[in-house]
Every structure is written in structure tokens, then in C-alpha cells.
Amino acid sequence: MIWSPDIDIIAGGLGISFALWSIRRRQLGKPMHPDAAKVDGWLLVFAAALVCIGVARWPG
């Protein structure tokens, strides 16, 4: 990847937390964009992949 493994893990963790926050808002009935569910799912997949790649590249 372009950046270091710790940045992968941090960015992935932030993506996961944002996706879960957005999913929870939708469950509570807050107004959201109609495509938000699809985007949240893909963000969750991409962020989880970032964390896995970062952990796999971690030195040691």
C-alpha cells in the first residue's frame, strides 16, 4: 500500500465506527439519504479490509 500499516488500521477503524454510527442512526429513524444503506455496507467492507491488510503488514 501507499502508507504505513498503522495508518491502515487507524483509517479502517474510523471507517468501521462511522459506518456503524450511520447504521445506528438509520435504525433510530433519523432522516438519511436513500443510498446511505448501500454506502454504509461498502464502507464497512472496505474499512474491515483496511484493518486486515494493516494487521497482516504489521512488522513483527
XYZ file of N, CA and C in Angstrom:
180
model
N 0.836 -1.191 0.000
C 0.000 0.000 0.000
C 0.876 1.248 0.000
N 0.240 2.353 -0.026
C 0.949 3.623 -0.119
C 1.446 4.083 1.248
N 0.691 3.844 2.277
C 1.053 4.324 3.608
C 1.395 3.178 4.546
N 1.757 3.520 5.751
C 2.224 2.519 6.713
C 1.050 1.704 7.292
N 1.349 0.532 7.868
C 0.283 -0.331 8.403
C -0.528 0.322 9.520
N 0.105 1.160 10.341
C -0.670 1.780 11.419
C -1.711 2.748 10.876
N -1.418 3.414 9.761
C -2.416 4.290 9.133
C -3.561 3.454 8.563
N -3.250 2.286 7.983
C -4.301 1.379 7.505
C -5.257 1.010 8.638
N -4.696 0.639 9.776
C -5.513 0.199 10.909
C -6.346 1.348 11.470
N -5.734 2.518 11.599
C -6.460 3.681 12.130
C -7.582 4.096 11.186
N -7.273 4.199 9.883
C -8.292 4.605 8.906
C -9.416 3.574 8.840
N -9.064 2.298 8.887
C -10.089 1.259 8.871
C -10.976 1.302 10.102
N -10.360 1.532 11.254
C -11.143 1.643 12.490
C -12.094 2.823 12.465
N -11.629 3.946 11.946
C -12.507 5.114 11.825
C -13.644 4.850 10.838
N -13.341 4.168 9.746
C -14.383 3.834 8.774
C -15.430 2.906 9.355
N -14.981 1.908 10.113
C -15.916 0.981 10.750
C -16.802 1.722 11.745
N -16.204 2.584 12.557
C -17.002 3.301 13.556
C -17.999 4.249 12.886
N -17.598 4.907 11.804
C -18.531 5.793 11.110
C -19.669 5.008 10.470
N -19.360 3.871 9.855
C -20.413 3.064 9.233
C -21.400 2.556 10.274
N -20.890 2.074 11.408
C -21.787 1.582 12.463
C -22.621 2.709 13.055
N -22.036 3.893 13.189
C -22.780 5.053 13.682
C -23.916 5.403 12.718
N -23.614 5.392 11.424
C -24.618 5.722 10.423
C -25.728 4.668 10.379
N -25.365 3.407 10.505
C -26.369 2.338 10.528
C -27.282 2.504 11.740
N -26.694 2.830 12.889
C -27.497 3.026 14.103
C -28.445 4.215 13.964
N -27.977 5.293 13.339
C -28.859 6.450 13.108
C -30.056 6.064 12.264
N -29.822 5.258 11.245
C -30.921 4.829 10.377
C -31.893 3.939 11.150
N -31.379 3.073 12.048
C -32.248 2.215 12.850
C -33.122 3.034 13.790
N -32.608 4.164 14.250
C -33.374 5.019 15.150
C -34.378 5.898 14.415
N -34.383 5.835 13.086
C -35.360 6.572 12.301
C -34.946 7.982 11.934
N -33.687 8.316 12.069
C -33.218 9.653 11.686
C -33.264 9.770 10.164
N -33.529 10.959 9.653
C -33.564 11.130 8.194
C -32.175 10.937 7.587
N -32.095 10.071 6.598
C -30.830 9.758 5.929
C -31.074 9.745 4.418
N -30.014 9.832 3.667
C -30.098 9.736 2.219
C -30.547 8.326 1.837
N -31.340 8.178 0.793
C -31.831 6.848 0.415
C -30.720 5.841 0.092
N -29.593 6.306 -0.410
C -28.494 5.402 -0.764
C -27.542 5.141 0.393
N -27.839 5.654 1.569
C -26.920 5.532 2.700
C -26.705 4.077 3.118
N -27.715 3.250 3.023
C -27.570 1.848 3.437
C -26.566 1.126 2.560
N -26.626 1.352 1.263
C -25.696 0.710 0.344
C -24.266 1.195 0.599
N -24.115 2.481 0.789
C -22.792 3.057 1.020
C -22.223 2.584 2.357
N -23.058 2.505 3.378
C -22.591 2.030 4.683
C -22.088 0.600 4.605
N -22.764 -0.230 3.862
C -22.323 -1.608 3.699
C -20.963 -1.691 3.021
N -20.788 -0.931 1.953
C -19.497 -0.945 1.259
C -18.399 -0.319 2.099
N -18.727 0.720 2.858
C -17.733 1.329 3.743
C -17.299 0.329 4.808
N -18.235 -0.430 5.338
C -17.906 -1.439 6.344
C -16.974 -2.505 5.770
N -17.246 -2.947 4.557
C -16.396 -3.954 3.905
C -15.006 -3.394 3.643
N -14.925 -2.186 3.087
C -13.634 -1.589 2.763
C -12.821 -1.314 4.023
N -13.468 -0.805 5.056
C -12.754 -0.496 6.293
C -12.257 -1.772 6.970
N -13.047 -2.819 6.953
C -12.599 -4.088 7.524
C -11.411 -4.637 6.748
N -11.437 -4.486 5.429
C -10.297 -4.919 4.613
C -9.052 -4.103 4.950
N -9.215 -2.803 5.168
C -8.072 -1.970 5.550
C -7.457 -2.444 6.862
N -8.302 -2.739 7.826
C -7.787 -3.216 9.118
C -7.058 -4.544 8.927
N -7.639 -5.465 8.179
C -6.993 -6.770 7.956
C -5.665 -6.621 7.234
N -5.604 -5.776 6.225
C -4.356 -5.550 5.496
C -3.322 -4.920 6.403
N -3.743 -3.953 7.211
C -2.815 -3.315 8.146
C -2.257 -4.285 9.152
N -3.106 -5.168 9.687
C -2.641 -6.161 10.655
C -1.696 -7.154 9.983
N -2.001 -7.554 8.759
C -1.142 -8.508 8.045
C 0.226 -7.902 7.729
N 0.280 -6.605 7.503
C 1.542 -5.942 7.173
C 2.308 -5.468 8.403
N 1.694 -5.578 9.574
C 2.325 -5.077 10.806
C 3.654 -5.777 11.027
N 4.716 -5.027 11.279
C 6.032 -5.667 11.478
C 6.082 -6.460 12.778
N 6.705 -7.591 12.710
C 6.870 -8.374 13.931
C 6.291 -9.671 13.821
